[in-house]
PDB file of C-alpha atoms in Angstrom:
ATOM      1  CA  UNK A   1      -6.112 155.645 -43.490  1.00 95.00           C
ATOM      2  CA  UNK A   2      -8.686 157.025 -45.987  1.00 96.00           C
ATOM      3  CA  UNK A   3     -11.775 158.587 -44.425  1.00 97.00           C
ATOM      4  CA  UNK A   4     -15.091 159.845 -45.792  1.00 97.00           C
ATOM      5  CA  UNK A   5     -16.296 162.808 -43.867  1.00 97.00           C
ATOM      6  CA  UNK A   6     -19.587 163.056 -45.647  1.00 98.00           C
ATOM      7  CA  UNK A   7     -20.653 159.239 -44.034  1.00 97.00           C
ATOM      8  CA  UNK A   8     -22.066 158.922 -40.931  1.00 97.00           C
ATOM      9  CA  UNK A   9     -22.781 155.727 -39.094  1.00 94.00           C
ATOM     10  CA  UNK A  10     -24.001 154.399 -35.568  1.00 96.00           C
ATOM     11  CA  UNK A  11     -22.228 152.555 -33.084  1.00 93.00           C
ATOM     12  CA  UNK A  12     -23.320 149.013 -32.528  1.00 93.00           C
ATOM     13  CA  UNK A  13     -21.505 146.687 -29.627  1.00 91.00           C
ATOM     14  CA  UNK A  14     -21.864 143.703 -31.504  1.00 89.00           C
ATOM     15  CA  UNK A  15     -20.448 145.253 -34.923  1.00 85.00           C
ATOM     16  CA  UNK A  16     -17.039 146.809 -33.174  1.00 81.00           C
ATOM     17  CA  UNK A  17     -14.095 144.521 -33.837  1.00 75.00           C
ATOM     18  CA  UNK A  18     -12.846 144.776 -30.251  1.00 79.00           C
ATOM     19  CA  UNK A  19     -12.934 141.297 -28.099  1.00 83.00           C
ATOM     20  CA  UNK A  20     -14.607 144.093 -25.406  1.00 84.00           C
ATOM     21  CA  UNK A  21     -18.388 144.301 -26.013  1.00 80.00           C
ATOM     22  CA  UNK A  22     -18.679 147.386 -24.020  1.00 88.00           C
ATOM     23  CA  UNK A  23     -19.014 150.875 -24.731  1.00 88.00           C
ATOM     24  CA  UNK A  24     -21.166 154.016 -24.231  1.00 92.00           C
ATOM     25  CA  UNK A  25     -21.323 154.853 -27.542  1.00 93.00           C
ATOM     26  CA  UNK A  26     -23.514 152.266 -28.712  1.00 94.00           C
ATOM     27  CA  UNK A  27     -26.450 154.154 -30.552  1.00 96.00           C
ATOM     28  CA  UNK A  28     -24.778 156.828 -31.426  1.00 97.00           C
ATOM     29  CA  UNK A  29     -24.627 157.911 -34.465  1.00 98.00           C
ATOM     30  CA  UNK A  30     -20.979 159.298 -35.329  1.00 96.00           C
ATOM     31  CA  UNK A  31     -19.533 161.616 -38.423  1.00 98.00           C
ATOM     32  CA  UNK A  32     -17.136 160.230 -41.015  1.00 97.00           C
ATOM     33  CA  UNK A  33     -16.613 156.869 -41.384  1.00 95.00           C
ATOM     34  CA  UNK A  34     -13.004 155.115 -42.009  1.00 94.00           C
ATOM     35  CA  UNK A  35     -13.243 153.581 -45.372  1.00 95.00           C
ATOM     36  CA  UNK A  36      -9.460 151.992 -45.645  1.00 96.00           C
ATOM     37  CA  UNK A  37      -6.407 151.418 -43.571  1.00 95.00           C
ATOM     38  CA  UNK A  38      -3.298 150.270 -44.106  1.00 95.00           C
ATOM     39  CA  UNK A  39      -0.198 148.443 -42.381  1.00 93.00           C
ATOM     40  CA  UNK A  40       2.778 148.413 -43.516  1.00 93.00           C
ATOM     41  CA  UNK A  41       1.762 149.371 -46.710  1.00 92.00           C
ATOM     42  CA  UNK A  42      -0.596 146.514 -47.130  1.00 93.00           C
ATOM     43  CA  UNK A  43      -4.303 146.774 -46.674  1.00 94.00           C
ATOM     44  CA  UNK A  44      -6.037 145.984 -43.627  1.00 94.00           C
ATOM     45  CA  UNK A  45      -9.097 147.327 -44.384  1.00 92.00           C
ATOM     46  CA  UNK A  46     -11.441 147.881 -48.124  1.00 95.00           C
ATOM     47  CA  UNK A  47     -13.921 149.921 -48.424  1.00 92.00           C
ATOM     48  CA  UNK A  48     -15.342 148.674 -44.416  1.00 84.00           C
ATOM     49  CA  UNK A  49     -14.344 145.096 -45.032  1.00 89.00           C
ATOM     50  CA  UNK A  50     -11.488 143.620 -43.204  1.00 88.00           C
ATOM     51  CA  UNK A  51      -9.299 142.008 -45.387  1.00 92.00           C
ATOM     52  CA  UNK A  52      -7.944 138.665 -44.237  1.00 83.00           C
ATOM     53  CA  UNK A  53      -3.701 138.203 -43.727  1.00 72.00           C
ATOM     54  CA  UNK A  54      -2.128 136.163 -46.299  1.00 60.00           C
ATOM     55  CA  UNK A  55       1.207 136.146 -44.375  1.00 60.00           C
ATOM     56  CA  UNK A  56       2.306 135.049 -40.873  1.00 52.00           C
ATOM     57  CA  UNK A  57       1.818 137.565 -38.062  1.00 54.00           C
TER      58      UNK A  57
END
């Protein structure tokens, strides 16, 4: 996981990738923002964009 602490953003329910639309942290805005993650050594995540599978799950 790379994060930038200097980012901020704010919380909006219909922007989370969670099937679940709730949460009480919609509005807020939070510190640092995750910019990349990883699984299994492959990307999951660029610079806030999910990156699509190529492979079977």
């Amino acid at each position: 996981m790379i994060i930038d602490p200097g980012a901020s953003w704010t919380v909006d329910r219909d922007l989370v990738a969670s099937k679940s639309r709730n949460t009480p942290f919609h509005g807020y805005e939070l510190p640092g923002v995750i910019t990349h993650t990883f699984f299994n050594g492959t990307p999951t995540l660029m610079n806030g964009t999910i990156v699509e599978s190529s492979g079977a799950r």
